[in-house]
XYZ file of C-alpha atoms in Angstrom:
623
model
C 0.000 0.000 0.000
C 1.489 3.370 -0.910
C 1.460 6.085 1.840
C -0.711 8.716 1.764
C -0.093 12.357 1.722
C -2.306 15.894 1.569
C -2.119 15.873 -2.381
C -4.536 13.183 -2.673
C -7.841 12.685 -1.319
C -8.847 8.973 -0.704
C -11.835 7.183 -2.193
C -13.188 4.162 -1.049
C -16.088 2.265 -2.779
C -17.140 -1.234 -2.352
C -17.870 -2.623 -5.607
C -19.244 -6.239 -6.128
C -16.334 -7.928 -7.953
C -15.868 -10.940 -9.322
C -17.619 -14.300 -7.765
C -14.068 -16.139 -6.592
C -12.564 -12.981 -5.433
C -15.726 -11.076 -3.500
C -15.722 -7.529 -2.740
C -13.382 -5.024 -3.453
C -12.419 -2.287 -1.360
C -11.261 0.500 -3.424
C -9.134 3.851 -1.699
C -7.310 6.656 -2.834
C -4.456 8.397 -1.373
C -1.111 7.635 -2.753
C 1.812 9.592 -4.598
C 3.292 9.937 -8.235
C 6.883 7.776 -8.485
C 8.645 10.029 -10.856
C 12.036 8.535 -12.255
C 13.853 11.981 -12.269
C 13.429 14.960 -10.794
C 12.929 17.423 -14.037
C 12.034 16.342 -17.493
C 13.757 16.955 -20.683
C 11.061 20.134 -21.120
C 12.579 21.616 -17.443
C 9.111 20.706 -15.509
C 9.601 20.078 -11.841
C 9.387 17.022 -10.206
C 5.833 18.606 -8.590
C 4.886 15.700 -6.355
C 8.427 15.846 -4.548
C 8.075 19.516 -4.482
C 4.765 19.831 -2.689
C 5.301 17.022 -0.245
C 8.966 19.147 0.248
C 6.869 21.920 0.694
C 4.738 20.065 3.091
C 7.363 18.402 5.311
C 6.953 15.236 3.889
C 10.260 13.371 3.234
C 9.632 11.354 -0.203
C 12.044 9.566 -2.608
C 11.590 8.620 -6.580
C 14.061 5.534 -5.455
C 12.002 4.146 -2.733
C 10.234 0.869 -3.186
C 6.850 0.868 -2.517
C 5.407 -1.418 0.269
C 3.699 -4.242 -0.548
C -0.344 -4.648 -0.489
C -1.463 -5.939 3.333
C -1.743 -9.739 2.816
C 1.090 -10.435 0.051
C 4.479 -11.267 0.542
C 7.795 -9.975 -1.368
C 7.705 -11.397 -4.482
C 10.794 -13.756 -5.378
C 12.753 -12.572 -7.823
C 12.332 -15.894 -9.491
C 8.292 -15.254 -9.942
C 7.913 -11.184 -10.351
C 4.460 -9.985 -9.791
C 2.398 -9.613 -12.959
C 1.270 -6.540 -13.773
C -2.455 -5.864 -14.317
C -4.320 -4.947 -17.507
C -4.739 -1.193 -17.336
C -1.401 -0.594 -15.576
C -0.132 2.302 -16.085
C 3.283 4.441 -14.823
C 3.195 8.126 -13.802
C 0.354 9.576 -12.261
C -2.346 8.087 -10.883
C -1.203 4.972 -11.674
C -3.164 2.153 -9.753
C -1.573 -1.141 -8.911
C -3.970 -4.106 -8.877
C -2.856 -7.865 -9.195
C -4.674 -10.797 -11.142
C -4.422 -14.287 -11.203
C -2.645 -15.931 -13.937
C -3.126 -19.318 -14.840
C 0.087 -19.955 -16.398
C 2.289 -19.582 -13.082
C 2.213 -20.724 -9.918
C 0.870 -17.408 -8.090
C -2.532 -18.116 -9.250
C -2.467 -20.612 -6.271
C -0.767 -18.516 -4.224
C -3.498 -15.658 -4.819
C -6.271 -17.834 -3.943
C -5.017 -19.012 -0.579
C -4.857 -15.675 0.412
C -7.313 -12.632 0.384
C -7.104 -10.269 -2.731
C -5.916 -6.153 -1.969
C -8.256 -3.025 -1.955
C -8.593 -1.724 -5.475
C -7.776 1.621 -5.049
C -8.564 4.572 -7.454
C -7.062 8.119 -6.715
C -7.558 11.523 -7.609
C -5.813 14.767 -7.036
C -7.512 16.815 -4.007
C -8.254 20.323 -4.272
C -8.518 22.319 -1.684
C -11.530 24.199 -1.415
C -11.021 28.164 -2.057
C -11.679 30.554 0.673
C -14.741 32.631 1.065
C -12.623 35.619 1.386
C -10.275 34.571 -1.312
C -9.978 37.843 -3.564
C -10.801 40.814 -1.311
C -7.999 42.674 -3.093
C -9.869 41.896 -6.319
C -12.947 42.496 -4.615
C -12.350 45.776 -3.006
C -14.146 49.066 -3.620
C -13.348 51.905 -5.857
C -11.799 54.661 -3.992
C -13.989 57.171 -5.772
C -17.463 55.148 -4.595
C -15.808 54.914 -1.198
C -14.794 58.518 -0.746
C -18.593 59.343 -2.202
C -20.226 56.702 0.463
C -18.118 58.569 3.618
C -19.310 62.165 2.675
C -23.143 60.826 2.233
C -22.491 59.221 5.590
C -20.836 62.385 7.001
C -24.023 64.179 5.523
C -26.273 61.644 6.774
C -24.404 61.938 10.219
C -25.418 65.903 9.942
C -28.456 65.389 9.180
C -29.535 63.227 12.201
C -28.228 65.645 14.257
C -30.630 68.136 12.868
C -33.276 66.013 12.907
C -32.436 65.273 16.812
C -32.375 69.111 17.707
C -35.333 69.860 15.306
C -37.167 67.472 17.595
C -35.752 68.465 21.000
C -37.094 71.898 19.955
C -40.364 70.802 19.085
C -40.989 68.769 22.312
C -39.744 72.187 24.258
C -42.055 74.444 22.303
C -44.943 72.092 22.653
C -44.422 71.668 26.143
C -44.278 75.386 26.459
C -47.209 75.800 24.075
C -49.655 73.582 26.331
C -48.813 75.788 29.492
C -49.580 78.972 27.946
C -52.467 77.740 26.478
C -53.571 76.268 30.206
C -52.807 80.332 31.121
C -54.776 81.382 28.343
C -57.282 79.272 29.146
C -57.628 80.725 32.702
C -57.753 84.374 31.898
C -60.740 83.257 29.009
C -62.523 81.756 32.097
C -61.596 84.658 34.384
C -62.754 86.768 31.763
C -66.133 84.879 31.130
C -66.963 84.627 34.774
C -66.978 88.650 35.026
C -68.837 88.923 31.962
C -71.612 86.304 33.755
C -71.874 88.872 36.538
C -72.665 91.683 34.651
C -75.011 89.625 32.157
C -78.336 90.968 34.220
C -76.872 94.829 34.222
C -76.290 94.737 30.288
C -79.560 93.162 29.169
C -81.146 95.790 31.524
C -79.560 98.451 29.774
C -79.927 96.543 26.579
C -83.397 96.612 27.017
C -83.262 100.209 27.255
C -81.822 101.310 24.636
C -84.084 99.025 22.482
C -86.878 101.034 23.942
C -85.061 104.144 23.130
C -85.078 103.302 19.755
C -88.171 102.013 19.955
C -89.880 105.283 20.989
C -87.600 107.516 18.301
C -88.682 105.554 15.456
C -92.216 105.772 16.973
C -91.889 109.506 17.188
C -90.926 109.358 13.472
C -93.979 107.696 12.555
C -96.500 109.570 14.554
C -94.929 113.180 14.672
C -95.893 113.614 18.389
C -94.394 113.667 22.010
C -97.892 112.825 23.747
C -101.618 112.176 23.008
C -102.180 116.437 24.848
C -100.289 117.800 21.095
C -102.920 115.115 19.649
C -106.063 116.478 20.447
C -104.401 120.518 20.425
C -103.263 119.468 16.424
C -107.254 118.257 16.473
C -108.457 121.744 18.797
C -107.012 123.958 16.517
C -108.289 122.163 13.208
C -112.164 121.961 14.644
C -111.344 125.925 15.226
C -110.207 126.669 12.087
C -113.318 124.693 11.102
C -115.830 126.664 12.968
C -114.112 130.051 12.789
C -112.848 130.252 9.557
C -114.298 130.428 6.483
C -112.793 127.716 4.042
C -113.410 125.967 0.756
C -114.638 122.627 0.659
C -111.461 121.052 -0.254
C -109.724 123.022 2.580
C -112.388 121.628 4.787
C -112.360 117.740 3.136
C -108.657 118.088 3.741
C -108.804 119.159 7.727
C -111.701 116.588 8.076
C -109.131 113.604 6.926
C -106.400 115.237 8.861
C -108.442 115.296 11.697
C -109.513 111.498 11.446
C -105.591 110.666 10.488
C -105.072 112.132 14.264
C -107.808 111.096 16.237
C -106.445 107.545 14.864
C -103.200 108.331 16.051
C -104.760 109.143 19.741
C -103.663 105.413 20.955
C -100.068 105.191 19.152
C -99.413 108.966 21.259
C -101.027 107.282 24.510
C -98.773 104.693 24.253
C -95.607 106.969 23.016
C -96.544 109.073 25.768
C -96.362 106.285 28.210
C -93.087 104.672 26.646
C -91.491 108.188 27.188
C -92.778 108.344 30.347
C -90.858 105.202 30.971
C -88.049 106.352 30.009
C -87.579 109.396 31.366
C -88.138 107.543 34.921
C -85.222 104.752 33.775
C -82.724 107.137 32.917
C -80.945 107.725 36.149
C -81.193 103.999 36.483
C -79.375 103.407 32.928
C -76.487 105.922 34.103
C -76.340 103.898 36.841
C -76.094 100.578 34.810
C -74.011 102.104 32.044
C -71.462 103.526 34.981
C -71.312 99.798 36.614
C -70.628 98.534 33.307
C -67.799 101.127 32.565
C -66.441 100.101 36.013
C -66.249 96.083 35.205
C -65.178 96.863 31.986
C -62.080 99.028 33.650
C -61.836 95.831 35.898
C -61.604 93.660 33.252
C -59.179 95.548 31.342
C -55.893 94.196 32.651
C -57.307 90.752 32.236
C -57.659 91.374 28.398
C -54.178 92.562 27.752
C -53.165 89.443 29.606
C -55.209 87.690 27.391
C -53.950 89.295 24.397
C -50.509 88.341 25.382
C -50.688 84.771 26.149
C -52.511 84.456 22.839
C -49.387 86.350 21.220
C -47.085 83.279 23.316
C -49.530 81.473 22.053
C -49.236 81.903 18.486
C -45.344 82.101 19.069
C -44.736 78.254 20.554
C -47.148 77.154 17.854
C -44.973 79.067 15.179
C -41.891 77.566 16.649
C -43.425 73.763 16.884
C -44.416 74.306 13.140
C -41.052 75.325 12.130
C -39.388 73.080 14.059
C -41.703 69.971 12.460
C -41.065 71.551 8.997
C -37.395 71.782 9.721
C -37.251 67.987 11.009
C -39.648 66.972 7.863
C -37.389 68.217 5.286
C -34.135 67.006 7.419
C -35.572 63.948 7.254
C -36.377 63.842 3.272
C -32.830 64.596 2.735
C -31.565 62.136 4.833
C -33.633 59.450 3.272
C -32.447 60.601 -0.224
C -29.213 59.879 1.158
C -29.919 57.165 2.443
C -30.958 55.701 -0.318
C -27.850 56.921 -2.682
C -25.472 55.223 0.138
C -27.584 51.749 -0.370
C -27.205 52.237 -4.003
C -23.878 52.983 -4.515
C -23.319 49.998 -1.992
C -25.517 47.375 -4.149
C -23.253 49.044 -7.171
C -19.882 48.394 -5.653
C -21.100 45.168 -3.817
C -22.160 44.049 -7.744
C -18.718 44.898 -9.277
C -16.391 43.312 -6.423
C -19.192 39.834 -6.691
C -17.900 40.342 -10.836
C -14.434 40.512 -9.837
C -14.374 37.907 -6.897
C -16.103 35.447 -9.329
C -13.876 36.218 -11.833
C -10.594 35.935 -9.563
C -12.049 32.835 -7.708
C -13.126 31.306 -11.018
C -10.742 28.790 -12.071
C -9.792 28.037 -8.327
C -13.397 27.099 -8.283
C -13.500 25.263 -11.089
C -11.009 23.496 -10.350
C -12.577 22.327 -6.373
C -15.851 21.599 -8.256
C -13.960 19.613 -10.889
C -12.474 17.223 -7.882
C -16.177 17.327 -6.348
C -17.924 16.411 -10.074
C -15.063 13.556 -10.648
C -15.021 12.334 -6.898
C -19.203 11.818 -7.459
C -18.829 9.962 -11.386
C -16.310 7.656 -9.766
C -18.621 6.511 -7.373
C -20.935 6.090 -9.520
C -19.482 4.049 -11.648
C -18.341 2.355 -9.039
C -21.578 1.788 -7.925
C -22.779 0.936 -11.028
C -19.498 -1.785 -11.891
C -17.994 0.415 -14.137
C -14.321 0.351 -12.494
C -12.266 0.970 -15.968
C -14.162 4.118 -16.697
C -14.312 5.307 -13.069
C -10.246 4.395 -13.309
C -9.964 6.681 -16.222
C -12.070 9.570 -15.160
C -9.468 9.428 -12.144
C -6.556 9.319 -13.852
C -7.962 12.296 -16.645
C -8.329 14.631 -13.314
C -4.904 13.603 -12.096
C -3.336 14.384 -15.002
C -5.259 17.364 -15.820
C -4.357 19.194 -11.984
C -0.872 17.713 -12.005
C -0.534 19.862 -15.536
C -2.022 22.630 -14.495
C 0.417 22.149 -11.476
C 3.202 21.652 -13.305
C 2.748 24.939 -16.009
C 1.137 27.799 -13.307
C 3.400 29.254 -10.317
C 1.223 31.225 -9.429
C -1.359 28.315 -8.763
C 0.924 26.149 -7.589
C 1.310 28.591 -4.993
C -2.272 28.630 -3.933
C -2.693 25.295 -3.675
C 0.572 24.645 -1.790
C -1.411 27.741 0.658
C -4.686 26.022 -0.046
C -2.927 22.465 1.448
C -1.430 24.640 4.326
C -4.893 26.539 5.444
C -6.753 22.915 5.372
C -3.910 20.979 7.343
C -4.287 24.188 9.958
C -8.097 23.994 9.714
C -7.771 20.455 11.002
C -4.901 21.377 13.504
C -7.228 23.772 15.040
C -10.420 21.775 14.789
C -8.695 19.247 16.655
C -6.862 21.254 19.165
C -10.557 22.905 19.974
C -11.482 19.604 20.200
C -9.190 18.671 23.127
C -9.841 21.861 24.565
C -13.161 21.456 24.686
C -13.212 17.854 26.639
C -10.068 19.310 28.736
C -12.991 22.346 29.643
C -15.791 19.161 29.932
C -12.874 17.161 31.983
C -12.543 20.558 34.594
C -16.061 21.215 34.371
C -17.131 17.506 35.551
C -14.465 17.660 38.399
C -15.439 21.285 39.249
C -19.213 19.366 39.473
C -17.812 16.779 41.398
C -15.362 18.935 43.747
C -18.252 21.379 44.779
C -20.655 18.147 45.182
C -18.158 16.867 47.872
C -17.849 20.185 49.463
C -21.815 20.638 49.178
C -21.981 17.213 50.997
C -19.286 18.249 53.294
C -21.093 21.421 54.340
C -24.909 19.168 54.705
C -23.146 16.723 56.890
C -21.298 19.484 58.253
C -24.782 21.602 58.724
C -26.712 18.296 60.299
C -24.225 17.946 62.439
C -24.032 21.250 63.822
C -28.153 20.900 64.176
C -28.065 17.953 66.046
C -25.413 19.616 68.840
C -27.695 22.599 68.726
C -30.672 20.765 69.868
C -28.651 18.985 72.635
C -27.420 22.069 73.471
C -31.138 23.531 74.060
C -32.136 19.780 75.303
C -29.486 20.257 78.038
C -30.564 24.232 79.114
C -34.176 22.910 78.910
C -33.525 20.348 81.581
C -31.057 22.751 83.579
C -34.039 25.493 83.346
C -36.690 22.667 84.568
C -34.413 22.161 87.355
C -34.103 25.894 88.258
C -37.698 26.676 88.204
C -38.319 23.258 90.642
C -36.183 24.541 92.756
C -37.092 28.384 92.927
C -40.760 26.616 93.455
C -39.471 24.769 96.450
C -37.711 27.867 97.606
C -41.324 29.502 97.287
C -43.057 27.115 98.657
C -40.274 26.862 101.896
C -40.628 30.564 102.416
C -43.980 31.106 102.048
C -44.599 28.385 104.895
C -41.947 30.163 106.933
C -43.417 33.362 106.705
C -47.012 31.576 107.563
C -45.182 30.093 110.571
C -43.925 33.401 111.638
C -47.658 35.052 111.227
C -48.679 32.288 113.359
C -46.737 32.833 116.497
C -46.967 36.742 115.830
C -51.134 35.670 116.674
C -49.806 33.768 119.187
C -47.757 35.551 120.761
C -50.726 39.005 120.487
C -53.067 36.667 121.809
C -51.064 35.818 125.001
C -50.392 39.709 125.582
C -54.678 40.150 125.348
C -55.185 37.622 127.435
C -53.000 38.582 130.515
C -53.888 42.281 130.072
C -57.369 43.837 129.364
C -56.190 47.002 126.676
C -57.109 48.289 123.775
C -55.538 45.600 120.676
C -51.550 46.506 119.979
C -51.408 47.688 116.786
C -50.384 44.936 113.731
C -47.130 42.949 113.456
C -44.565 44.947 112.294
C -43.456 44.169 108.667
C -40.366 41.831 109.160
C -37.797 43.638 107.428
C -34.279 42.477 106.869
C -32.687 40.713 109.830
C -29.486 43.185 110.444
C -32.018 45.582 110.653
C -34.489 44.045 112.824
C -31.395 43.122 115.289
C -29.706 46.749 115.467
C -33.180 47.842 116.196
C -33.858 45.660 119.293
C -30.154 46.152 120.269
C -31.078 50.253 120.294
C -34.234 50.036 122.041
C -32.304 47.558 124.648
C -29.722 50.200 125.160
C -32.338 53.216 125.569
C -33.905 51.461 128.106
C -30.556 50.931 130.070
C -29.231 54.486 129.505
C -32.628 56.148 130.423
C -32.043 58.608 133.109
C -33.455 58.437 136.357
C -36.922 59.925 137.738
C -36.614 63.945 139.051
C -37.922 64.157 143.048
C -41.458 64.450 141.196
C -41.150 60.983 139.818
C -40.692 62.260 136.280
C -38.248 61.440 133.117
C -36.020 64.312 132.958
C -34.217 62.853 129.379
C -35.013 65.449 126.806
C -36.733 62.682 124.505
C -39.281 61.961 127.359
C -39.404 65.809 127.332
C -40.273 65.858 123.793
C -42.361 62.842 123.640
C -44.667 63.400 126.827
C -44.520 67.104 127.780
C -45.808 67.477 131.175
C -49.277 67.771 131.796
C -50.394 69.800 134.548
C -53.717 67.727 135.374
C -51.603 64.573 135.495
C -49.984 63.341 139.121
C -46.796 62.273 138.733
C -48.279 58.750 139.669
C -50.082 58.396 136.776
C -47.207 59.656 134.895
C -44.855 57.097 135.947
C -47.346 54.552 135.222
C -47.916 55.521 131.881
C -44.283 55.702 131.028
C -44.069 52.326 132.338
C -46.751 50.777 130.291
C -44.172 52.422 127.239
C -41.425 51.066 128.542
C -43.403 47.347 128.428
C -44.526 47.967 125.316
C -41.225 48.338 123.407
C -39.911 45.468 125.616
C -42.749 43.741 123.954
C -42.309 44.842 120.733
C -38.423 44.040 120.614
C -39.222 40.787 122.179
C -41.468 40.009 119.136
C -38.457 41.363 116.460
C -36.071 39.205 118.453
C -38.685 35.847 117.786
C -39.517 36.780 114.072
C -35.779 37.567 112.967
C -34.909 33.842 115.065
C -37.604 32.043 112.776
C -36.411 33.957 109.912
C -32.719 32.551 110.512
C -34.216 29.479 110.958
C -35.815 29.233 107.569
C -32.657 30.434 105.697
C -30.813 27.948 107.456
C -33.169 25.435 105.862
C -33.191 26.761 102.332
C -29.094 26.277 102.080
C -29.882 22.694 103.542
C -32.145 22.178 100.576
C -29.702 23.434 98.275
C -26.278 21.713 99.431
C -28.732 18.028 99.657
C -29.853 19.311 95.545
C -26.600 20.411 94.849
C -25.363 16.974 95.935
C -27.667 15.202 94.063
C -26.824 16.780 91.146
C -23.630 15.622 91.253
C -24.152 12.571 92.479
C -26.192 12.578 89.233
C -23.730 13.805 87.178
C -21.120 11.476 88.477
C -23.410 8.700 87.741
C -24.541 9.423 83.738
C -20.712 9.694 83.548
C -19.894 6.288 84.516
C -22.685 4.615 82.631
C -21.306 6.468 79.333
C-alpha cells in the first residue's frame, strides 16, 4: 500500500467484484513515483516539491510497500502486472491471477488487496479569497463617507429639530392652560354683569323704539294730539274755508284722532323712560367700572394668545425643519444603499472572476469524486479508473505549467492541514474544559456534601445544646418553686406565732388591741433595732424628786401635763417602757424564725446540689 499524503484525497467504494474474489475495497491516497526529478522540457518534479513543501520526506528511489496480505515477491516469480497498468500519475496497482504460473495458487489461498482509485484533491477556495480583487473603488468609497458624514449631519438636525419641538410644545400647552384661565376669568366677570347689560340693553331698544315711533307719529304725547285736532275743529268753525280746505282738515283730523292710541302709548313709553334714565347711568357707569376691571385681564389675554401663536410658530417650524431634514436624509440614504448594491455588484464580478478557475477546479475534484462513485456503484471500475486518472493528469498539468497556482494550492494544502490542527486542538480543549467542568461538578458536590453533613451535624449539637438548658431550666424553676413554697410556709409560721404571741399579751392584760405585726424587714435591721431600744432602756435617766423622766426625749415625747400626778405619769411611762420590751421581744422571735428558715433553704440546696452531682457522676460512669 502506498502512503498517503495531503495531495490526494482517498476514495473508497465497495464494488461487487468478481464471484471467486468477492468484494473489493477500493481507496485513494497515494503519490506519483517520478524517475527523475525534471524532465527533458525543465518541468519540476511537482509531487516531490509539494510534499517538500509540506514536510513530507519522499524519494523517486524508494520501493513501494507491498499490499497488506502479500508477501515480497521472489525474484524468481515477479508480480504480474495488471491490464490497465499504467506508470506516472495516478497509476493504480492491482494484481490478477494468472493461470500460467504458480501465483494463481498462491493468490487464492490468500485474500485479494483493496482496489484503489485516486484523484488529485483540491482544496476548497476561501470565502474571502480575492478581497484585493474584490475591493471598492476609492472614488465610490470617498462618495459613500461624505453621504455618511451628511447623513451623520443630518440626524443631528433632525435630533435638535425634535428636541425643539418637544420644548415648544411643552411650552405651548402651558400657555395655552394660562390662556385658558384668563378666558374663564374673563367669562366669569362677563356672567356677573349679564343681568346689568340686558337691563340696559333693554333700554336702549326702547329708546329706539320710541324715536322711530316719534318718526312715525310726529308727536311727544296724546295732549299735542287732540291741540293738532283743537285747533283744526277751530279753524273749522271760525274760519271760512273751501270745501277742499275743509275735506282736507276733516281727513287730517280722522288721520289724528287715529293716532290718539299710538301717542297714549308713546306718551307712556317716554314716560318710561324718562323715569329709567338715572337707572341706565347707573347701569351704564357699573358697566364702565367692570369693563375698567376687566381691562388688565384682556391685555393678559392678548398676550398669552401672542405666546400662544409664538410656541405654535416655533413647533411648526421646528416639524417643517425635522420633515425636510428627514427627506434629505432618506435621499441619502438611499444613494449610500445604491452605490453599496453598485460596488457590492462589481467586487461579486471581480471575486467570481478571480475565484473562477480556483473554483472550477474544487468543483472539478467534487464532479469527478461523485462519477467515480458512480461508476463504481454501477461496476464500471475501468471508466471510473480513467475519469481518475484524466483529473490527475489534468491538476498535475495545471500544477506543473502555473506558479502562481501552484502557490495557492501549496497555501490552499497549508490553510486545510491548519483547519484540522485547530479543529482538533478545539477539540481537546473542549473535553479538557468538559474534563474541569465535571471535576469542578464533582469537587463542589463533595464540598456541598461536606457542608450538609457538616450543617446536620451542627443541628443535632444545637438541639442537645437547648435539650441540656431545657432540663437545667426545669431544674431551676423546681427549685425556685421549692424555695417559694419553703418561704412562704416560713413566713405563715412566723404570722402564726406573731397571733400567738398578740393573743397571750390580750389575754394577761385587758387594753385596747396593739397595733399589727410589724413588717419583718431584713434581719441586720431588725437586730440593730432591738439592740437600740435595749440600750435606751438601760441608759434612760433616772426619775426627778417628782417621779418624772427628765431625758429630753421623754421631754419631747410626753410634755408634762399639769392635770396629770406624777403617779399616773410614771405609770404611763411604764406601760411604754413594756410595750417596746414587747415589741423588741417580738423582732427578736420573728428575725430567730427567719434565721431558721434560711438555714433550711441552704440545707435544701447543698442536699440538691449533691444530688446533682451525684447525678452527674453517675450518667458519667454509665457512658
Amino acid at each position: 500500500r502506498r502512503p498517503r499524503h495531503p495531495a490526494t484525497r482517498e476514495l473508497r467504494v465497495r464494488t461487487r467484484g468478481h464471484p471467486r474474489f468477492g468484494s473489493i475495497d477500493m481507496g485513494a491516497g497515494g503519490d506519483s513515483k517520478d524517475t527523475v526529478d525534471a524532465n527533458g522540457d525543465g518541468h519540476v518534479n511537482i509531487t516531490k516539491e509539494i510534499l517538500t513543501d509540506l514536510n513530507v520526506h519522499v524519494s523517486s528511489n524508494t520501493p513501494s510497500k507491498p499490499p497488506q496480505g502479500f508477501a515480497k515477491p521472489d525474484a524468481a516469480e515477479p508480480a504480474a502486472p495488471a491490464p490497465g497498468q499504467t506508470g506516472g500519475f495516478g497509476s493504480t496497482s492491482t494484481f490478477a491471477p494468472d493461470a500460467t504460473t504458480g501465483t494463481a495458487a498462491k493468490v487464492s489461498l490468500r485474500p485479494l488487496p483493496k482496489r484503489q482509485l485516486w484523484i488529485v484533491k483540491v482544496p476548497k477556495p476561501p470565502e474571502d479569497h480575492g478581497v484585493a480583487e474584490a475591493a471598492g473603488e476609492p472614488s465610490t468609497t470617498r462618495r459613500i463617507a461624505a453621504l455618511e458624514a451628511e447623513i451623520a449631519a443630518l440626524d443631528a438636525r433632525v435630533r435638535d429639530a425634535n428636541q425643539a419641538r418637544d420644548a415648544a410644545r411643552t411650552h405651548l400647552a402651558k400657555a395655552r392652560v394660562r390662556a385658558g384661565e384668563t378666558s374663564a376669568a374673563i367669562k366669569a366677570a362677563s356672567a356677573e354683569c349679564e343681568p346689568a347689560r340686558a337691563r340696559l340693553n333693554e333700554l336702549n331698544a326702547m329708546d329706539r323704539r320710541v324715536r322711530d315711533a316719534r318718526r312715525v307719529v310726529g308727536f311727544d304725547s296724546a295732549a299735542a294730539v287732540e291741540a293738532e285736532i283743537a285747533r283744526a275743529e277751530s279753524r273749522m268753525n271760525h274760519e271760512s274755508l273751501s270745501v277742499q280746505e275743509q275735506k282736507r282738515l276733516l281727513r287730517e283730523m280722522s288721520k289724528l284722532r287715529a293716532k290718539r292710541p299710538e301717542a297714549a302709548a308713546l306718551e307712556s313709553m317716554f314716560r318710561e323712560l324718562e323715569n329709567a334714565k338715572e337707572e341706565r347711568a347707573r347701569l351704564g357707569a357699573e358697566l364702565r367700572a367692570a369693563r375698567d376691571a376687566s381691562e388688565p385681564l384682556r391685555e393678559k389675554q392678548q398676550m398669552s394668545r401672542k405666546i400662544v401663536d409664538h410656541y405654535k410658530r416655533a413647533a411648526d417650524a421646528a416639524v417643517d425643519d425635522s420633515a425636510k431634514a428627514y427627506a434629505a436624509k432618506t435621499a441619502r440614504v438611499t444613494d449610500v444603499k445604491r452605490l453599496r448594491k453598485e460596488g457590492y455588484e462589481a467586487r461579486k464580478a471581480r471575486r467570481e472572476t478571480a475565484q473562477g478557475r480556483e473554483r472550477e477546479e474544487w468543483l472539478l475534484a467534487r464532479r469527478t469524486y461523485g462519477e467515480a462513485r458512480d461508476l463504481l456503484s454501477r461496476g464500471n471500475f475501468a471508466e471510473a479508473e480513467a475519469a481518475c486518472l484524466k483529473q490527475m493528469e489534468h491538476v498535475h498539468a495545471r500544477l506543473n505549467t502555473d506558479a502562481g497556482y501552484r502557490a495557492k494550492y501549496l497555501e490552499g494544502l497549508r490553510r486545510d492541514r491548519a483547519e484540522r490542527e485547530e479543529a482538533a486542538k478545539a477539540a481537546i480543549e473542549a473535553d479538557a474544559e468538559a474534563t474541569a467542568k465535571a471535576l469542578a461538578d464533582a469537587t463542589a458536590a463533595a464540598l456541598e456534601a461536606k457542608r450538609v453533613a457538616a450543617a446536620a451535624e451542627a443541628s443535632r449539637e444545637k438541639e442537645q445544646k437547648e435539650r441540656a438548658r431545657a432540663e437545667k431550666e426545669e431544674l431551676r424553676r423546681r427549685a425556685k418553686e421549692e424555695r417559694a413554697a419553703a418561704d412562704a410556709a416560713v413566713a405563715e409560721d412566723v404570722r402564726h406565732f406573731a397571733e400567738d404571741v398578740r393573743h397571750l399579751h390580750e389575754g394577761r392584760r385587758s387594753r385596747p388591741p396593739p397595733p399589727p405585726a410589724p413588717v419583718l424587714g431584713p434581719s441586720k435591721i431588725a437586730a440593730a433595732l432591738a439592740r437600740a431600744l435595749d440600750e435606751h432602756e438601760e441608759d434612760a435617766p433616772p426619775a426627778s424628786l417628782n417621779g418624772a423622766s427628765i431625758s429630753t426625749q421623754n421631754s419631747r415625747a410626753d410634755p408634762p401635763d399639769p392635770g396629770t400626778t406624777d403617779a399616773e405619769r410614771r405609770d404611763k411611762n411604764a406601760e411604754k417602757k413594756r410595750r417596746r420590751r414587747e415589741r423588741a421581744a417580738a423582732e427578736r422571735e420573728a428575725e430567730r424564725a427567719r434565721l431558721e428558715a434560711h438555714e433550711r433553704r441552704d440545707e435544701a440546696k447543698s442536699e440538691e446540689r449533691a444530688m446533682r452531682r451525684r447525678g452527674a457522676a453517675g450518667g458519667g460512669a454509665g457512658v
